[in-house]
C-alpha cells in the first residue's frame, strides 16, 4: 500500500517567504499541500501553484474559495479556515459541516493552535500558525500527514523543517 503525504499550513499573515519555503521543501515529496487561510497574499500569486488555499478572515482580496474538497485514495479531505464556522466559540458548526460532507479528514486554521483529534470517525487537523502562534505552544508550526492505508500519522514541523517533539499523533481513518 502506497504511502501518501499531505502538508498543511495556515495563518502565515503576509509572510510569503515561509509559504514558499514550505512549498520548496515538500513539493517533490508531498501528494497535496494545503494553506488554510489568512495568507494575506494575492490570489494570483505564483506561490499558490500546486497549493490548495482557502480564504481566511484576514484575506480581504477577492478570489479565494471559503472551502475546498479534495479526494485522495478514496479519502475525502475538506478544508476551511474556520472563522465562518465560528470555531472561536464552538466546534459544532465545523463538525456538522464535516459530517454533511462525509469527510475523512477536516483541515482548518484560524485558532493559531496546533490540534489533531478524531470525532465521529472524522480526523480534524489544525496545523497551528507558521507566523503567529498562540496558546501553550508558541512555536511557529505546520503539519505533515502521512497516510498509509487507514493509518494516519500527524507530525508538526518548525519553520526550519525540524520535527517538533511531543505533538505527533496516530489515528485510524475509514
CSV table of N, CA, C and O in Angstrom, one decimal, residues 48-143:
chain,number,residue,atom,x,y,z
A,48,UNK,N,1.0,30.1,-5.1
A,48,UNK,CA,-0.1,29.2,-4.9
A,48,UNK,C,-0.1,28.0,-5.9
A,48,UNK,O,-0.9,27.1,-5.8
A,49,UNK,N,0.7,28.1,-7.0
A,49,UNK,CA,0.7,27.0,-7.9
A,49,UNK,C,1.0,25.7,-7.2
A,49,UNK,O,2.1,25.5,-6.5
A,50,UNK,N,0.1,24.7,-7.2
A,50,UNK,CA,0.3,23.5,-6.5
A,50,UNK,C,-0.2,23.4,-5.1
A,50,UNK,O,0.1,22.4,-4.4
A,51,UNK,N,-0.8,24.5,-4.6
A,51,UNK,CA,-1.2,24.6,-3.2
A,51,UNK,C,-2.7,24.8,-3.2
A,51,UNK,O,-3.2,25.7,-3.9
A,52,UNK,N,-3.4,24.0,-2.4
A,52,UNK,CA,-4.9,24.2,-2.2
A,52,UNK,C,-5.0,25.3,-1.1
A,52,UNK,O,-4.5,25.1,0.0
A,53,UNK,N,-5.6,26.4,-1.4
A,53,UNK,CA,-5.7,27.5,-0.5
A,53,UNK,C,-7.2,28.0,-0.3
A,53,UNK,O,-7.9,28.0,-1.3
A,54,UNK,N,-7.5,28.4,0.9
A,54,UNK,CA,-8.9,28.9,1.1
A,54,UNK,C,-8.7,30.3,1.8
A,54,UNK,O,-7.7,30.7,2.3
A,55,UNK,N,-9.8,31.0,1.8
A,55,UNK,CA,-9.9,32.4,2.4
A,55,UNK,C,-10.0,32.3,3.9
A,55,UNK,O,-10.7,31.5,4.5
A,56,UNK,N,-9.2,33.2,4.5
A,56,UNK,CA,-9.4,33.4,6.0
A,56,UNK,C,-10.0,34.7,6.3
A,56,UNK,O,-10.3,35.5,5.3
A,57,UNK,N,-10.2,35.0,7.5
A,57,UNK,CA,-10.9,36.3,7.9
A,57,UNK,C,-10.0,37.5,7.6
A,57,UNK,O,-10.6,38.6,7.5
A,58,UNK,N,-8.7,37.3,7.4
A,58,UNK,CA,-7.9,38.5,7.1
A,58,UNK,C,-7.5,38.5,5.6
A,58,UNK,O,-6.7,39.4,5.2
A,59,UNK,N,-8.1,37.7,4.8
A,59,UNK,CA,-7.9,37.6,3.3
A,59,UNK,C,-8.9,38.5,2.7
A,59,UNK,O,-10.0,38.0,2.2
A,60,UNK,N,-8.7,39.8,2.6
A,60,UNK,CA,-9.7,40.7,2.1
A,60,UNK,C,-9.8,40.8,0.6
A,60,UNK,O,-10.7,41.3,0.1
A,61,UNK,N,-8.7,40.3,0.0
A,61,UNK,CA,-8.7,40.3,-1.5
A,61,UNK,C,-9.6,39.2,-2.0
A,61,UNK,O,-9.5,38.1,-1.6
A,62,UNK,N,-10.4,39.6,-3.0
A,62,UNK,CA,-11.4,38.6,-3.5
A,62,UNK,C,-10.7,37.5,-4.3
A,62,UNK,O,-9.6,37.6,-4.8
A,63,UNK,N,-11.4,36.3,-4.4
A,63,UNK,CA,-10.9,35.3,-5.2
A,63,UNK,C,-10.7,33.9,-4.6
A,63,UNK,O,-10.7,32.9,-5.3
A,64,UNK,N,-10.4,33.9,-3.3
A,64,UNK,CA,-10.2,32.6,-2.6
A,64,UNK,C,-11.5,32.0,-2.3
A,64,UNK,O,-12.5,32.6,-1.9
A,65,UNK,N,-11.6,30.6,-2.5
A,65,UNK,CA,-12.8,29.9,-2.0
A,65,UNK,C,-12.9,29.9,-0.5
A,65,UNK,O,-11.8,29.9,0.2
A,66,UNK,N,-14.1,29.8,0.0
A,66,UNK,CA,-14.2,29.7,1.5
A,66,UNK,C,-13.9,28.2,2.0
A,66,UNK,O,-13.5,28.1,3.1
A,67,UNK,N,-14.0,27.3,1.1
A,67,UNK,CA,-13.7,25.9,1.5
A,67,UNK,C,-13.4,25.1,0.2
A,67,UNK,O,-13.7,25.5,-0.9
A,68,UNK,N,-12.7,24.0,0.4
A,68,UNK,CA,-12.3,23.1,-0.7
A,68,UNK,C,-12.6,21.7,-0.3
A,68,UNK,O,-12.7,21.3,0.9
A,69,UNK,N,-12.8,20.8,-1.3
A,69,UNK,CA,-12.9,19.4,-1.2
A,69,UNK,C,-12.0,18.7,-2.1
A,69,UNK,O,-12.0,19.0,-3.3
A,70,UNK,N,-11.2,17.8,-1.6
A,70,UNK,CA,-10.3,17.0,-2.4
A,70,UNK,C,-10.4,15.5,-2.0
A,70,UNK,O,-10.6,15.2,-0.8
A,71,UNK,N,-10.3,14.7,-3.0
A,71,UNK,CA,-10.2,13.2,-2.7
A,71,UNK,C,-8.8,12.7,-3.0
A,71,UNK,O,-8.2,13.1,-3.9
A,72,UNK,N,-8.4,11.8,-2.1
A,72,UNK,CA,-7.1,11.2,-2.2
A,72,UNK,C,-7.2,9.7,-1.8
A,72,UNK,O,-7.5,9.5,-0.6
A,73,UNK,N,-7.1,8.8,-2.7
A,73,UNK,CA,-7.2,7.4,-2.5
A,73,UNK,C,-8.5,7.0,-1.8
A,73,UNK,O,-8.5,6.2,-0.9
A,74,UNK,N,-9.6,7.7,-2.2
A,74,UNK,CA,-10.9,7.4,-1.6
A,74,UNK,C,-11.2,8.1,-0.3
A,74,UNK,O,-12.3,8.1,0.2
A,75,UNK,N,-10.2,8.9,0.2
A,75,UNK,CA,-10.5,9.7,1.4
A,75,UNK,C,-10.9,11.1,1.0
A,75,UNK,O,-10.2,11.7,0.2
A,76,UNK,N,-12.0,11.6,1.6
A,76,UNK,CA,-12.4,12.9,1.3
A,76,UNK,C,-11.8,13.9,2.3
A,76,UNK,O,-12.0,13.7,3.5
A,77,UNK,N,-11.1,14.8,1.8
A,77,UNK,CA,-10.4,15.8,2.6
A,77,UNK,C,-11.1,17.1,2.4
A,77,UNK,O,-11.3,17.6,1.2
A,78,UNK,N,-11.6,17.8,3.4
A,78,UNK,CA,-12.2,19.1,3.3
A,78,UNK,C,-11.4,20.1,4.0
A,78,UNK,O,-10.6,19.8,5.0
A,79,UNK,N,-11.4,21.3,3.5
A,79,UNK,CA,-10.6,22.4,4.1
A,79,UNK,C,-11.4,23.7,4.2
A,79,UNK,O,-12.1,24.1,3.3
A,80,UNK,N,-11.1,24.4,5.3
A,80,UNK,CA,-11.7,25.7,5.5
A,80,UNK,C,-10.8,26.4,6.5
A,80,UNK,O,-9.9,25.8,7.1
A,81,UNK,N,-11.0,27.7,6.6
A,81,UNK,CA,-10.2,28.5,7.6
A,81,UNK,C,-10.8,28.2,9.0
A,81,UNK,O,-10.1,28.0,10.0
A,82,UNK,N,-12.2,28.3,9.1
A,82,UNK,CA,-12.8,28.1,10.4
A,82,UNK,C,-13.6,29.3,10.9
A,82,UNK,O,-14.5,29.1,11.8
A,83,UNK,N,-13.3,30.5,10.5
A,83,UNK,CA,-14.0,31.6,11.0
A,83,UNK,C,-15.5,31.6,10.7
A,83,UNK,O,-16.3,32.1,11.5
A,84,UNK,N,-15.8,31.1,9.5
A,84,UNK,CA,-17.2,31.1,9.1
A,84,UNK,C,-18.0,30.1,9.9
A,84,UNK,O,-19.2,30.1,9.9
A,85,UNK,N,-17.3,29.1,10.5
A,85,UNK,CA,-18.0,28.2,11.4
A,85,UNK,C,-17.9,28.6,12.8
A,85,UNK,O,-18.2,27.8,13.7
A,86,UNK,N,-17.4,29.8,13.1
A,86,UNK,CA,-17.3,30.3,14.5
A,86,UNK,C,-16.6,29.5,15.4
A,86,UNK,O,-17.0,29.3,16.6
A,87,UNK,N,-15.4,28.9,15.0
A,87,UNK,CA,-14.7,28.0,15.8
A,87,UNK,C,-14.1,28.6,17.1
A,87,UNK,O,-13.6,27.9,18.0
A,88,UNK,N,-14.1,29.9,17.1
A,88,UNK,CA,-13.6,30.6,18.4
A,88,UNK,C,-14.5,30.3,19.5
A,88,UNK,O,-14.1,30.3,20.7
A,89,UNK,N,-15.8,29.9,19.2
A,89,UNK,CA,-16.7,29.7,20.3
A,89,UNK,C,-17.1,28.3,20.5
A,89,UNK,O,-17.4,27.8,21.6
A,90,UNK,N,-17.3,27.5,19.4
A,90,UNK,CA,-17.7,26.1,19.4
A,90,UNK,C,-17.2,25.4,18.1
A,90,UNK,O,-17.1,26.1,17.1
A,91,UNK,N,-16.9,24.2,18.2
A,91,UNK,CA,-16.5,23.4,17.1
A,91,UNK,C,-17.7,22.7,16.4
A,91,UNK,O,-17.6,22.0,15.4
A,92,UNK,N,-18.9,23.0,16.9
A,92,UNK,CA,-20.1,22.3,16.4
A,92,UNK,C,-20.4,22.5,14.9
A,92,UNK,O,-20.7,21.6,14.2
A,93,UNK,N,-20.3,23.8,14.5
A,93,UNK,CA,-20.6,24.1,13.1
A,93,UNK,C,-19.6,23.4,12.2
A,93,UNK,O,-19.9,22.9,11.1
A,94,UNK,N,-18.3,23.4,12.6
A,94,UNK,CA,-17.3,22.7,11.8
A,94,UNK,C,-17.6,21.2,11.7
A,94,UNK,O,-17.5,20.6,10.7
A,95,UNK,N,-18.0,20.6,12.9
A,95,UNK,CA,-18.3,19.2,12.9
A,95,UNK,C,-19.5,18.9,12.1
A,95,UNK,O,-19.5,17.9,11.3
A,96,UNK,N,-20.5,19.7,12.1
A,96,UNK,CA,-21.7,19.5,11.3
A,96,UNK,C,-21.4,19.5,9.8
A,96,UNK,O,-21.8,18.7,9.0
A,97,UNK,N,-20.6,20.5,9.4
A,97,UNK,CA,-20.2,20.6,8.0
A,97,UNK,C,-19.4,19.4,7.6
A,97,UNK,O,-19.6,18.8,6.5
A,98,UNK,N,-18.4,18.9,8.4
A,98,UNK,CA,-17.6,17.8,8.1
A,98,UNK,C,-18.5,16.5,8.0
A,98,UNK,O,-18.3,15.7,7.1
A,99,UNK,N,-19.5,16.4,8.8
A,99,UNK,CA,-20.4,15.3,8.8
A,99,UNK,C,-21.2,15.3,7.5
A,99,UNK,O,-21.4,14.3,6.8
A,100,UNK,N,-21.8,16.5,7.2
A,100,UNK,CA,-22.5,16.7,5.9
A,100,UNK,C,-21.7,16.3,4.7
A,100,UNK,O,-22.2,15.7,3.7
A,101,UNK,N,-20.5,16.7,4.7
A,101,UNK,CA,-19.6,16.4,3.6
A,101,UNK,C,-19.1,14.9,3.6
A,101,UNK,O,-18.4,14.5,2.6
A,102,UNK,N,-19.4,14.2,4.6
A,102,UNK,CA,-18.9,12.8,4.8
A,102,UNK,C,-17.4,12.8,4.7
A,102,UNK,O,-16.8,11.9,4.0
A,103,UNK,N,-16.8,13.7,5.4
A,103,UNK,CA,-15.3,13.8,5.3
A,103,UNK,C,-14.6,12.7,6.1
A,103,UNK,O,-15.1,12.3,7.1
A,104,UNK,N,-13.4,12.4,5.6
A,104,UNK,CA,-12.5,11.6,6.3
A,104,UNK,C,-11.6,12.4,7.1
A,104,UNK,O,-11.2,12.1,8.3
A,105,UNK,N,-11.2,13.6,6.5
A,105,UNK,CA,-10.2,14.5,7.2
A,105,UNK,C,-10.8,15.9,7.0
A,105,UNK,O,-11.1,16.3,5.9
A,106,UNK,N,-10.8,16.7,8.1
A,106,UNK,CA,-11.2,18.1,8.0
A,106,UNK,C,-10.0,19.0,8.4
A,106,UNK,O,-9.5,18.9,9.6
A,107,UNK,N,-9.5,19.8,7.5
A,107,UNK,CA,-8.4,20.7,7.8
A,107,UNK,C,-9.0,22.1,8.1
A,107,UNK,O,-9.8,22.6,7.4
A,108,UNK,N,-8.5,22.8,9.1
A,108,UNK,CA,-8.9,24.1,9.5
A,108,UNK,C,-7.7,24.9,10.1
A,108,UNK,O,-6.7,24.3,10.4
A,109,UNK,N,-7.9,26.2,10.3
A,109,UNK,CA,-6.9,27.0,10.8
A,109,UNK,C,-7.5,28.0,11.9
A,109,UNK,O,-8.2,27.5,12.8
A,110,UNK,N,-7.3,29.3,11.7
A,110,UNK,CA,-7.9,30.4,12.4
A,110,UNK,C,-7.5,30.5,13.9
A,110,UNK,O,-7.2,31.6,14.4
A,111,UNK,N,-7.3,29.4,14.6
A,111,UNK,CA,-7.1,29.5,16.0
A,111,UNK,C,-5.6,29.7,16.4
A,111,UNK,O,-5.2,30.0,17.5
A,112,UNK,N,-4.7,29.4,15.4
A,112,UNK,CA,-3.3,29.6,15.6
A,112,UNK,C,-2.7,28.5,16.6
A,112,UNK,O,-1.6,28.8,17.1
A,113,UNK,N,-3.4,27.5,16.8
A,113,UNK,CA,-3.0,26.5,17.8
A,113,UNK,C,-3.1,25.1,17.1
A,113,UNK,O,-4.1,24.7,16.6
A,114,UNK,N,-1.9,24.4,17.2
A,114,UNK,CA,-1.9,23.0,16.6
A,114,UNK,C,-2.9,22.1,17.3
A,114,UNK,O,-3.0,22.1,18.6
A,115,UNK,N,-3.6,21.3,16.6
A,115,UNK,CA,-4.6,20.4,17.1
A,115,UNK,C,-4.8,19.2,16.2
A,115,UNK,O,-4.8,19.4,15.0
A,116,UNK,N,-4.9,18.0,16.7
A,116,UNK,CA,-5.3,16.8,15.9
A,116,UNK,C,-6.1,16.0,16.8
A,116,UNK,O,-5.7,15.6,17.9
A,117,UNK,N,-7.3,15.7,16.4
A,117,UNK,CA,-8.2,14.8,17.1
A,117,UNK,C,-9.2,14.2,16.2
A,117,UNK,O,-9.4,14.6,15.1
A,118,UNK,N,-9.9,13.1,16.7
A,118,UNK,CA,-10.8,12.4,15.9
A,118,UNK,C,-12.2,12.4,16.7
A,118,UNK,O,-12.2,12.1,17.9
A,119,UNK,N,-13.2,12.7,15.9
A,119,UNK,CA,-14.6,12.7,16.5
A,119,UNK,C,-15.5,12.1,15.5
A,119,UNK,O,-15.5,12.6,14.3
A,120,UNK,N,-16.4,11.2,15.9
A,120,UNK,CA,-17.4,10.6,15.0
A,120,UNK,C,-16.7,10.1,13.7
A,120,UNK,O,-17.3,10.2,12.6
A,121,UNK,N,-15.5,9.5,13.8
A,121,UNK,CA,-14.9,9.0,12.6
A,121,UNK,C,-14.2,9.9,11.7
A,121,UNK,O,-13.6,9.6,10.7
A,122,UNK,N,-14.2,11.2,12.0
A,122,UNK,CA,-13.6,12.3,11.2
A,122,UNK,C,-12.3,12.8,11.9
A,122,UNK,O,-12.4,13.1,13.1
A,123,UNK,N,-11.3,12.9,11.2
A,123,UNK,CA,-10.0,13.4,11.7
A,123,UNK,C,-9.9,14.9,11.5
A,123,UNK,O,-10.1,15.3,10.3
A,124,UNK,N,-9.8,15.7,12.5
A,124,UNK,CA,-9.7,17.1,12.4
A,124,UNK,C,-8.2,17.5,12.7
A,124,UNK,O,-7.6,17.1,13.7
A,125,UNK,N,-7.7,18.4,11.8
A,125,UNK,CA,-6.3,18.8,11.9
A,125,UNK,C,-6.2,20.3,11.8
A,125,UNK,O,-6.6,20.9,10.8
A,126,UNK,N,-5.6,21.0,12.8
A,126,UNK,CA,-5.2,22.4,12.7
A,126,UNK,C,-3.7,22.4,12.8
A,126,UNK,O,-3.1,21.9,13.8
A,127,UNK,N,-3.0,22.9,11.7
A,127,UNK,CA,-1.5,22.9,11.8
A,127,UNK,C,-0.9,24.0,12.7
A,127,UNK,O,0.3,24.0,12.8
A,128,UNK,N,-1.7,24.8,13.3
A,128,UNK,CA,-1.2,25.9,14.1
A,128,UNK,C,-0.9,27.1,13.1
A,128,UNK,O,-1.5,27.1,12.0
A,129,UNK,N,0.0,28.0,13.5
A,129,UNK,CA,0.3,29.1,12.6
A,129,UNK,C,1.8,29.1,12.3
A,129,UNK,O,2.6,28.9,13.2
A,130,UNK,N,2.1,29.3,11.0
A,130,UNK,CA,3.5,29.4,10.6
A,130,UNK,C,4.1,30.7,10.9
A,130,UNK,O,5.3,30.9,10.8
A,131,UNK,N,3.3,31.7,11.4
A,131,UNK,CA,3.9,33.0,11.7
A,131,UNK,C,3.5,33.6,13.0
A,131,UNK,O,4.3,34.3,13.6
A,132,UNK,N,2.3,33.3,13.5
A,132,UNK,CA,1.9,34.0,14.8
A,132,UNK,C,1.2,33.0,15.7
A,132,UNK,O,0.0,33.0,15.9
A,133,UNK,N,2.0,32.1,16.3
A,133,UNK,CA,1.4,31.0,17.2
A,133,UNK,C,0.7,31.6,18.4
A,133,UNK,O,1.1,32.7,18.9
A,134,UNK,N,-0.3,30.9,18.9
A,134,UNK,CA,-1.0,31.3,20.2
A,134,UNK,C,-1.1,30.1,21.1
A,134,UNK,O,-0.9,29.0,20.6
A,135,UNK,N,-1.5,30.3,22.3
A,135,UNK,CA,-1.8,29.2,23.2
A,135,UNK,C,-0.5,28.8,23.9
A,135,UNK,O,0.4,29.5,24.1
A,136,UNK,N,-0.5,27.5,24.4
A,136,UNK,CA,0.6,27.0,25.2
A,136,UNK,C,1.9,26.7,24.4
A,136,UNK,O,3.0,26.8,24.9
A,137,UNK,N,1.7,26.4,23.1
A,137,UNK,CA,2.9,26.1,22.3
A,137,UNK,C,3.1,27.3,21.4
A,137,UNK,O,2.4,27.5,20.4
A,138,UNK,N,4.1,28.0,21.7
A,138,UNK,CA,4.4,29.3,21.0
A,138,UNK,C,5.5,29.1,19.9
A,138,UNK,O,6.2,30.0,19.6
A,139,UNK,N,5.5,27.9,19.3
A,139,UNK,CA,6.4,27.6,18.2
A,139,UNK,C,5.6,27.8,16.9
A,139,UNK,O,4.4,27.4,16.8
A,140,UNK,N,6.2,28.4,15.9
A,140,UNK,CA,5.6,28.6,14.6
A,140,UNK,C,5.7,27.2,13.8
A,140,UNK,O,6.8,26.8,13.5
A,141,UNK,N,4.5,26.6,13.5
A,141,UNK,CA,4.5,25.2,13.1
A,141,UNK,C,3.6,25.1,11.8
A,141,UNK,O,2.8,25.9,11.5
A,142,UNK,N,3.8,23.9,11.2
A,142,UNK,CA,3.0,23.4,10.1
A,142,UNK,C,2.9,21.9,10.3
A,142,UNK,O,3.7,21.3,11.1
A,143,UNK,N,1.9,21.2,9.7
A,143,UNK,CA,1.7,19.8,9.9
A,143,UNK,C,2.0,19.0,8.6
A,143,UNK,O,1.8,19.5,7.5
